[in-house]
Amino acid sequence: MDGFDLIIFDCDGVLVDSEIIAADVESKLLTEAGYPISIEEMGERFAGMTWQNILFQVEREASIPISASLLDKSEKLLDLRLEQDVQAISGVEAAVSRLKLERCICSNSSSSRLDMMLGKVGLKPLFAPHIFSAKDLGADRVKPKPDIFLHGAKQMGVSTNRVVVVEDSVHGVHAARAAGMRVVGFTGASHTYPSHADKLTEAGADTVISRMSDLPGVVAALAEWEGVL
């Protein structure tokens, strides 16, 4: 694993199985607001996007005025659901523990939500204090912009070309590639869909896995393939 100095994990849909919960909450709110959409469509179209940016896109597409109150309503409902229902991705603790690399989390979720989710599923000790939220940088600096990945690498003291990222969303892959990092796509969460792997590859993922148990071997192979060992 000497070819990389740092592995960065997205959180939602990579470490915790939260995207399906968000899709459930948000699809219901959008449908009630006059934009009918299923849980499956939410996962396929909007995974990795902030709720605010989803609302902006819906407004542009459908010319439906979205109430500002939906922002707060979704956040409160989602926090309640996550606190009750969120679980760790199967096999993630064992896979992370096998990786002999510095590690951190770079997520679009807020710091408070990250703290709650990671604490609930028992993963926080594996990463703390290296848990970074794009929202702490500013509302306009979330993925698909590369800012949070650049921030994470800087905080960890690692050059971007020595970083590999694990991402489940097209927006996250775009952000990581824009930051000059290698990317492993992940499709093992509950919100996955038939074309998920293909979309991650098209976005720039170097390879895609559906089981966390495959991650250590894939990272080692990717480092060797890149010729940086």
PDB file of C-alpha atoms in Angstrom:
ATOM      1  CA  MET A   1       0.000   0.000   0.000  1.00  0.00           C
ATOM      2  CA  ASP A   2       3.069   2.268  -0.102  1.00  0.00           C
ATOM      3  CA  GLY A   3       1.869   3.814  -3.369  1.00  0.00           C
ATOM      4  CA  PHE A   4      -0.650   6.005  -1.550  1.00  0.00           C
ATOM      5  CA  ASP A   5      -0.168   8.045   1.592  1.00  0.00           C
ATOM      6  CA  LEU A   6      -3.827   8.744   2.335  1.00  0.00           C
ATOM      7  CA  ILE A   7      -7.235   7.199   1.746  1.00  0.00           C
ATOM      8  CA  ILE A   8     -10.254   9.511   1.935  1.00  0.00           C
ATOM      9  CA  PHE A   9     -13.718   8.117   2.549  1.00  0.00           C
ATOM     10  CA  ASP A  10     -16.984   9.750   1.703  1.00  0.00           C
ATOM     11  CA  CYS A  11     -19.435   8.998   4.512  1.00  0.00           C
ATOM     12  CA  ASP A  12     -23.024   8.696   3.241  1.00  0.00           C
ATOM     13  CA  GLY A  13     -23.379   5.552   1.156  1.00  0.00           C
ATOM     14  CA  VAL A  14     -19.770   4.503   1.798  1.00  0.00           C
ATOM     15  CA  LEU A  15     -19.360   4.193   5.564  1.00  0.00           C
ATOM     16  CA  VAL A  16     -23.001   4.438   6.629  1.00  0.00           C
ATOM     17  CA  ASP A  17     -26.079   3.255   4.752  1.00  0.00           C
ATOM     18  CA  SER A  18     -27.790   6.636   4.948  1.00  0.00           C
ATOM     19  CA  GLU A  19     -28.499   7.567   1.333  1.00  0.00           C
ATOM     20  CA  ILE A  20     -31.539   5.285   1.139  1.00  0.00           C
ATOM     21  CA  ILE A  21     -32.981   6.948   4.254  1.00  0.00           C
ATOM     22  CA  ALA A  22     -32.394  10.403   2.788  1.00  0.00           C
ATOM     23  CA  ALA A  23     -33.977   9.323  -0.500  1.00  0.00           C
ATOM     24  CA  ASP A  24     -37.083   8.130   1.350  1.00  0.00           C
ATOM     25  CA  VAL A  25     -37.503  11.373   3.305  1.00  0.00           C
ATOM     26  CA  GLU A  26     -36.732  13.663   0.385  1.00  0.00           C
ATOM     27  CA  SER A  27     -38.830  11.823  -2.211  1.00  0.00           C
ATOM     28  CA  LYS A  28     -41.887  12.182   0.018  1.00  0.00           C
ATOM     29  CA  LEU A  29     -41.290  15.903   0.546  1.00  0.00           C
ATOM     30  CA  LEU A  30     -40.754  16.583  -3.166  1.00  0.00           C
ATOM     31  CA  THR A  31     -43.841  14.570  -4.106  1.00  0.00           C
ATOM     32  CA  GLU A  32     -45.914  16.555  -1.617  1.00  0.00           C
ATOM     33  CA  ALA A  33     -44.524  19.773  -3.112  1.00  0.00           C
ATOM     34  CA  GLY A  34     -45.732  18.806  -6.598  1.00  0.00           C
ATOM     35  CA  TYR A  35     -42.672  17.017  -7.985  1.00  0.00           C
ATOM     36  CA  PRO A  36     -43.498  13.272  -7.935  1.00  0.00           C
ATOM     37  CA  ILE A  37     -40.342  11.190  -7.618  1.00  0.00           C
ATOM     38  CA  SER A  38     -39.625   7.702  -6.298  1.00  0.00           C
ATOM     39  CA  ILE A  39     -36.987   6.628  -3.796  1.00  0.00           C
ATOM     40  CA  GLU A  40     -35.143   4.838  -6.617  1.00  0.00           C
ATOM     41  CA  GLU A  41     -35.109   7.949  -8.803  1.00  0.00           C
ATOM     42  CA  MET A  42     -33.801  10.025  -5.901  1.00  0.00           C
ATOM     43  CA  GLY A  43     -30.886   7.658  -5.467  1.00  0.00           C
ATOM     44  CA  GLU A  44     -30.067   7.553  -9.158  1.00  0.00           C
ATOM     45  CA  ARG A  45     -30.400  11.271  -9.877  1.00  0.00           C
ATOM     46  CA  PHE A  46     -29.438  13.066  -6.700  1.00  0.00           C
ATOM     47  CA  ALA A  47     -27.184  10.849  -4.559  1.00  0.00           C
ATOM     48  CA  GLY A  48     -24.261  12.856  -3.238  1.00  0.00           C
ATOM     49  CA  MET A  49     -25.984  16.229  -3.638  1.00  0.00           C
ATOM     50  CA  THR A  50     -26.976  18.476  -0.768  1.00  0.00           C
ATOM     51  CA  TRP A  51     -30.706  18.920  -0.167  1.00  0.00           C
ATOM     52  CA  GLN A  52     -30.376  22.618  -0.981  1.00  0.00           C
ATOM     53  CA  ASN A  53     -28.823  21.873  -4.367  1.00  0.00           C
ATOM     54  CA  ILE A  54     -31.469  19.226  -5.069  1.00  0.00           C
ATOM     55  CA  LEU A  55     -34.176  21.838  -4.464  1.00  0.00           C
ATOM     56  CA  PHE A  56     -32.413  24.329  -6.743  1.00  0.00           C
ATOM     57  CA  GLN A  57     -32.246  21.731  -9.521  1.00  0.00           C
ATOM     58  CA  VAL A  58     -35.915  20.772  -9.101  1.00  0.00           C
ATOM     59  CA  GLU A  59     -36.915  24.438  -9.311  1.00  0.00           C
ATOM     60  CA  ARG A  60     -34.919  24.871 -12.519  1.00  0.00           C
ATOM     61  CA  GLU A  61     -36.295  21.716 -14.137  1.00  0.00           C
ATOM     62  CA  ALA A  62     -39.951  21.947 -13.200  1.00  0.00           C
ATOM     63  CA  SER A  63     -40.451  25.661 -12.573  1.00  0.00           C
ATOM     64  CA  ILE A  64     -42.057  24.734  -9.270  1.00  0.00           C
ATOM     65  CA  PRO A  65     -41.484  27.315  -6.522  1.00  0.00           C
ATOM     66  CA  ILE A  66     -40.036  25.403  -3.582  1.00  0.00           C
ATOM     67  CA  SER A  67     -40.808  26.699  -0.109  1.00  0.00           C
ATOM     68  CA  ALA A  68     -37.778  27.696   1.938  1.00  0.00           C
ATOM     69  CA  SER A  69     -39.354  25.838   4.848  1.00  0.00           C
ATOM     70  CA  LEU A  70     -38.580  22.573   3.038  1.00  0.00           C
ATOM     71  CA  LEU A  71     -34.907  23.080   3.838  1.00  0.00           C
ATOM     72  CA  ASP A  72     -35.445  22.996   7.594  1.00  0.00           C
ATOM     73  CA  LYS A  73     -38.230  20.417   7.413  1.00  0.00           C
ATOM     74  CA  SER A  74     -36.049  17.919   5.586  1.00  0.00           C
ATOM     75  CA  GLU A  75     -33.085  18.413   7.891  1.00  0.00           C
ATOM     76  CA  LYS A  76     -35.180  17.803  11.007  1.00  0.00           C
ATOM     77  CA  LEU A  77     -37.008  14.784   9.605  1.00  0.00           C
ATOM     78  CA  LEU A  78     -33.817  13.268   8.253  1.00  0.00           C
ATOM     79  CA  ASP A  79     -31.886  13.709  11.485  1.00  0.00           C
ATOM     80  CA  LEU A  80     -34.670  11.905  13.351  1.00  0.00           C
ATOM     81  CA  ARG A  81     -34.723   9.023  10.864  1.00  0.00           C
ATOM     82  CA  LEU A  82     -30.947   8.690  10.789  1.00  0.00           C
ATOM     83  CA  GLU A  83     -30.674   8.670  14.558  1.00  0.00           C
ATOM     84  CA  GLN A  84     -33.189   5.819  14.649  1.00  0.00           C
ATOM     85  CA  ASP A  85     -32.314   3.769  11.585  1.00  0.00           C
ATOM     86  CA  VAL A  86     -28.826   4.394  10.183  1.00  0.00           C
ATOM     87  CA  GLN A  87     -26.464   1.428  10.083  1.00  0.00           C
ATOM     88  CA  ALA A  88     -22.864   0.918   9.061  1.00  0.00           C
ATOM     89  CA  ILE A  89     -22.104  -0.471   5.627  1.00  0.00           C
ATOM     90  CA  SER A  90     -21.510  -4.212   5.913  1.00  0.00           C
ATOM     91  CA  GLY A  91     -17.840  -5.091   6.398  1.00  0.00           C
ATOM     92  CA  VAL A  92     -16.617  -1.506   6.549  1.00  0.00           C
ATOM     93  CA  GLU A  93     -14.954  -1.660   9.970  1.00  0.00           C
ATOM     94  CA  ALA A  94     -12.898  -4.714   9.056  1.00  0.00           C
ATOM     95  CA  ALA A  95     -11.936  -3.275   5.662  1.00  0.00           C
ATOM     96  CA  VAL A  96     -10.852   0.075   7.096  1.00  0.00           C
ATOM     97  CA  SER A  97      -8.834  -1.619   9.823  1.00  0.00           C
ATOM     98  CA  ARG A  98      -6.911  -3.632   7.202  1.00  0.00           C
ATOM     99  CA  LEU A  99      -5.779  -0.526   5.331  1.00  0.00           C
ATOM    100  CA  LYS A 100      -2.320   0.542   6.504  1.00  0.00           C
ATOM    101  CA  LEU A 101      -2.768   4.128   5.348  1.00  0.00           C
ATOM    102  CA  GLU A 102      -3.543   7.440   6.941  1.00  0.00           C
ATOM    103  CA  ARG A 103      -7.280   7.999   6.584  1.00  0.00           C
ATOM    104  CA  CYS A 104      -9.898  10.692   6.883  1.00  0.00           C
ATOM    105  CA  ILE A 105     -13.503  11.448   5.966  1.00  0.00           C
ATOM    106  CA  CYS A 106     -14.544  14.185   3.518  1.00  0.00           C
ATOM    107  CA  SER A 107     -18.316  14.575   3.310  1.00  0.00           C
ATOM    108  CA  ASN A 108     -21.051  16.961   2.203  1.00  0.00           C
ATOM    109  CA  SER A 109     -22.945  16.204   5.424  1.00  0.00           C
ATOM    110  CA  SER A 110     -22.756  18.658   8.312  1.00  0.00           C
ATOM    111  CA  SER A 111     -20.282  18.081  11.129  1.00  0.00           C
ATOM    112  CA  SER A 112     -23.095  17.518  13.612  1.00  0.00           C
ATOM    113  CA  ARG A 113     -24.729  14.868  11.422  1.00  0.00           C
ATOM    114  CA  LEU A 114     -21.416  13.137  10.789  1.00  0.00           C
ATOM    115  CA  ASP A 115     -20.748  13.055  14.513  1.00  0.00           C
ATOM    116  CA  MET A 116     -24.178  11.584  15.208  1.00  0.00           C
ATOM    117  CA  MET A 117     -24.074   8.919  12.494  1.00  0.00           C
ATOM    118  CA  LEU A 118     -20.506   7.780  13.063  1.00  0.00           C
ATOM    119  CA  GLY A 119     -21.048   7.703  16.804  1.00  0.00           C
ATOM    120  CA  LYS A 120     -24.233   5.660  16.451  1.00  0.00           C
ATOM    121  CA  VAL A 121     -22.640   2.966  14.281  1.00  0.00           C
ATOM    122  CA  GLY A 122     -19.354   2.875  16.211  1.00  0.00           C
ATOM    123  CA  LEU A 123     -17.058   4.088  13.418  1.00  0.00           C
ATOM    124  CA  LYS A 124     -16.035   7.433  14.871  1.00  0.00           C
ATOM    125  CA  PRO A 125     -12.944   6.091  16.730  1.00  0.00           C
ATOM    126  CA  LEU A 126     -11.531   4.820  13.429  1.00  0.00           C
ATOM    127  CA  PHE A 127     -11.384   8.340  11.976  1.00  0.00           C
ATOM    128  CA  ALA A 128     -11.563  11.010  14.690  1.00  0.00           C
ATOM    129  CA  PRO A 129     -10.411  13.736  14.673  1.00  0.00           C
ATOM    130  CA  HIS A 130      -9.895  13.606  10.899  1.00  0.00           C
ATOM    131  CA  ILE A 131     -13.544  14.090   9.900  1.00  0.00           C
ATOM    132  CA  PHE A 132     -14.174  17.019   7.545  1.00  0.00           C
ATOM    133  CA  SER A 133     -17.425  18.578   6.351  1.00  0.00           C
ATOM    134  CA  ALA A 134     -17.675  20.585   3.145  1.00  0.00           C
ATOM    135  CA  LYS A 135     -20.385  22.690   4.786  1.00  0.00           C
ATOM    136  CA  ASP A 136     -17.790  24.001   7.235  1.00  0.00           C
ATOM    137  CA  LEU A 137     -15.925  25.450   4.254  1.00  0.00           C
ATOM    138  CA  GLY A 138     -19.027  27.210   2.904  1.00  0.00           C
ATOM    139  CA  ALA A 139     -22.356  26.389   1.285  1.00  0.00           C
ATOM    140  CA  ASP A 140     -20.912  27.009  -2.178  1.00  0.00           C
ATOM    141  CA  ARG A 141     -17.943  24.653  -1.704  1.00  0.00           C
ATOM    142  CA  VAL A 142     -19.665  21.271  -1.518  1.00  0.00           C
ATOM    143  CA  LYS A 143     -19.108  18.408  -3.961  1.00  0.00           C
ATOM    144  CA  PRO A 144     -18.978  18.246  -6.984  1.00  0.00           C
ATOM    145  CA  LYS A 145     -16.456  21.008  -6.281  1.00  0.00           C
ATOM    146  CA  PRO A 146     -13.102  19.559  -5.192  1.00  0.00           C
ATOM    147  CA  ASP A 147     -12.678  21.880  -2.202  1.00  0.00           C
ATOM    148  CA  ILE A 148     -13.352  19.383   0.583  1.00  0.00           C
ATOM    149  CA  PHE A 149     -10.942  16.822  -0.852  1.00  0.00           C
ATOM    150  CA  LEU A 150      -8.240  19.454  -1.269  1.00  0.00           C
ATOM    151  CA  HIS A 151      -8.901  20.564   2.301  1.00  0.00           C
ATOM    152  CA  GLY A 152      -8.666  17.011   3.610  1.00  0.00           C
ATOM    153  CA  ALA A 153      -5.356  16.357   1.861  1.00  0.00           C
ATOM    154  CA  LYS A 154      -3.956  19.658   3.146  1.00  0.00           C
ATOM    155  CA  GLN A 155      -5.038  18.930   6.713  1.00  0.00           C
ATOM    156  CA  MET A 156      -3.407  15.508   6.504  1.00  0.00           C
ATOM    157  CA  GLY A 157      -0.227  16.910   4.936  1.00  0.00           C
ATOM    158  CA  VAL A 158      -0.422  14.759   1.805  1.00  0.00           C
ATOM    159  CA  SER A 159       0.012  15.635  -1.883  1.00  0.00           C
ATOM    160  CA  THR A 160      -3.142  15.114  -3.920  1.00  0.00           C
ATOM    161  CA  ASN A 161      -1.438  12.662  -6.283  1.00  0.00           C
ATOM    162  CA  ARG A 162      -0.795  10.374  -3.308  1.00  0.00           C
ATOM    163  CA  VAL A 163      -4.461  10.112  -2.356  1.00  0.00           C
ATOM    164  CA  VAL A 164      -7.122   7.531  -3.185  1.00  0.00           C
ATOM    165  CA  VAL A 165     -10.792   8.298  -2.541  1.00  0.00           C
ATOM    166  CA  VAL A 166     -13.743   5.965  -1.952  1.00  0.00           C
ATOM    167  CA  GLU A 167     -16.973   7.435  -3.344  1.00  0.00           C
ATOM    168  CA  ASP A 168     -20.486   6.217  -4.121  1.00  0.00           C
ATOM    169  CA  SER A 169     -21.799   9.199  -6.125  1.00  0.00           C
ATOM    170  CA  VAL A 170     -21.083  10.706  -9.517  1.00  0.00           C
ATOM    171  CA  HIS A 171     -20.740  14.135  -7.898  1.00  0.00           C
ATOM    172  CA  GLY A 172     -18.209  12.782  -5.440  1.00  0.00           C
ATOM    173  CA  VAL A 173     -16.181  11.099  -8.183  1.00  0.00           C
ATOM    174  CA  HIS A 174     -16.140  14.338 -10.173  1.00  0.00           C
ATOM    175  CA  ALA A 175     -14.930  16.217  -7.096  1.00  0.00           C
ATOM    176  CA  ALA A 176     -12.153  13.734  -6.359  1.00  0.00           C
ATOM    177  CA  ARG A 177     -10.914  13.666  -9.941  1.00  0.00           C
ATOM    178  CA  ALA A 178     -10.981  17.473 -10.090  1.00  0.00           C
ATOM    179  CA  ALA A 179      -8.745  17.385  -7.001  1.00  0.00           C
ATOM    180  CA  GLY A 180      -6.267  15.169  -8.862  1.00  0.00           C
ATOM    181  CA  MET A 181      -6.962  12.029  -6.841  1.00  0.00           C
ATOM    182  CA  ARG A 182      -7.554   8.397  -7.790  1.00  0.00           C
ATOM    183  CA  VAL A 183     -11.026   7.032  -7.087  1.00  0.00           C
ATOM    184  CA  VAL A 184     -12.552   3.698  -6.102  1.00  0.00           C
ATOM    185  CA  GLY A 185     -16.293   3.708  -6.747  1.00  0.00           C
ATOM    186  CA  PHE A 186     -18.560   1.889  -4.307  1.00  0.00           C
ATOM    187  CA  THR A 187     -21.991   0.416  -5.071  1.00  0.00           C
ATOM    188  CA  GLY A 188     -22.639  -1.692  -1.975  1.00  0.00           C
ATOM    189  CA  ALA A 189     -25.137   0.530  -0.163  1.00  0.00           C
ATOM    190  CA  SER A 190     -28.916   0.106  -0.269  1.00  0.00           C
ATOM    191  CA  HIS A 191     -29.498   3.012  -2.657  1.00  0.00           C
ATOM    192  CA  THR A 192     -27.571   1.390  -5.510  1.00  0.00           C
ATOM    193  CA  TYR A 193     -29.275   1.027  -8.912  1.00  0.00           C
ATOM    194  CA  PRO A 194     -28.621  -1.031 -12.089  1.00  0.00           C
ATOM    195  CA  SER A 195     -26.451   1.531 -13.906  1.00  0.00           C
ATOM    196  CA  HIS A 196     -24.654   2.737 -10.767  1.00  0.00           C
ATOM    197  CA  ALA A 197     -21.269   1.162 -11.516  1.00  0.00           C
ATOM    198  CA  ASP A 198     -21.337   2.324 -15.132  1.00  0.00           C
ATOM    199  CA  LYS A 199     -22.111   5.892 -14.090  1.00  0.00           C
ATOM    200  CA  LEU A 200     -19.272   5.946 -11.565  1.00  0.00           C
ATOM    201  CA  THR A 201     -16.880   4.643 -14.209  1.00  0.00           C
ATOM    202  CA  GLU A 202     -18.071   7.225 -16.732  1.00  0.00           C
ATOM    203  CA  ALA A 203     -17.544   9.941 -14.115  1.00  0.00           C
ATOM    204  CA  GLY A 204     -13.913   8.891 -13.735  1.00  0.00           C
ATOM    205  CA  ALA A 205     -13.688   6.158 -11.107  1.00  0.00           C
ATOM    206  CA  ASP A 206     -10.634   3.974 -11.714  1.00  0.00           C
ATOM    207  CA  THR A 207     -12.468   0.880 -10.560  1.00  0.00           C
ATOM    208  CA  VAL A 208     -15.744   0.020  -8.828  1.00  0.00           C
ATOM    209  CA  ILE A 209     -16.453  -2.430  -6.006  1.00  0.00           C
ATOM    210  CA  SER A 210     -19.703  -3.595  -4.410  1.00  0.00           C
ATOM    211  CA  ARG A 211     -18.220  -5.202  -1.278  1.00  0.00           C
ATOM    212  CA  MET A 212     -16.097  -3.441   1.323  1.00  0.00           C
ATOM    213  CA  SER A 213     -14.089  -6.601   1.837  1.00  0.00           C
ATOM    214  CA  ASP A 214     -12.605  -6.023  -1.628  1.00  0.00           C
ATOM    215  CA  LEU A 215     -11.310  -2.546  -0.812  1.00  0.00           C
ATOM    216  CA  PRO A 216      -7.838  -3.326   0.642  1.00  0.00           C
ATOM    217  CA  GLY A 217      -6.881  -5.538  -2.290  1.00  0.00           C
ATOM    218  CA  VAL A 218      -8.231  -3.096  -4.850  1.00  0.00           C
ATOM    219  CA  VAL A 219      -6.328  -0.170  -3.311  1.00  0.00           C
ATOM    220  CA  ALA A 220      -3.099  -2.207  -3.372  1.00  0.00           C
ATOM    221  CA  ALA A 221      -3.677  -3.245  -6.991  1.00  0.00           C
ATOM    222  CA  LEU A 222      -4.512   0.306  -8.039  1.00  0.00           C
ATOM    223  CA  ALA A 223      -1.320   1.629  -6.476  1.00  0.00           C
ATOM    224  CA  GLU A 224       0.742  -0.999  -8.291  1.00  0.00           C
ATOM    225  CA  TRP A 225      -1.076  -0.426 -11.586  1.00  0.00           C
ATOM    226  CA  GLU A 226      -0.355   3.267 -11.344  1.00  0.00           C
ATOM    227  CA  GLY A 227       3.328   2.453 -11.054  1.00  0.00           C
ATOM    228  CA  VAL A 228       3.797   4.382  -7.856  1.00  0.00           C
ATOM    229  CA  LEU A 229       5.006   1.555  -5.653  1.00  0.00           C
TER     230      LEU A 229
END
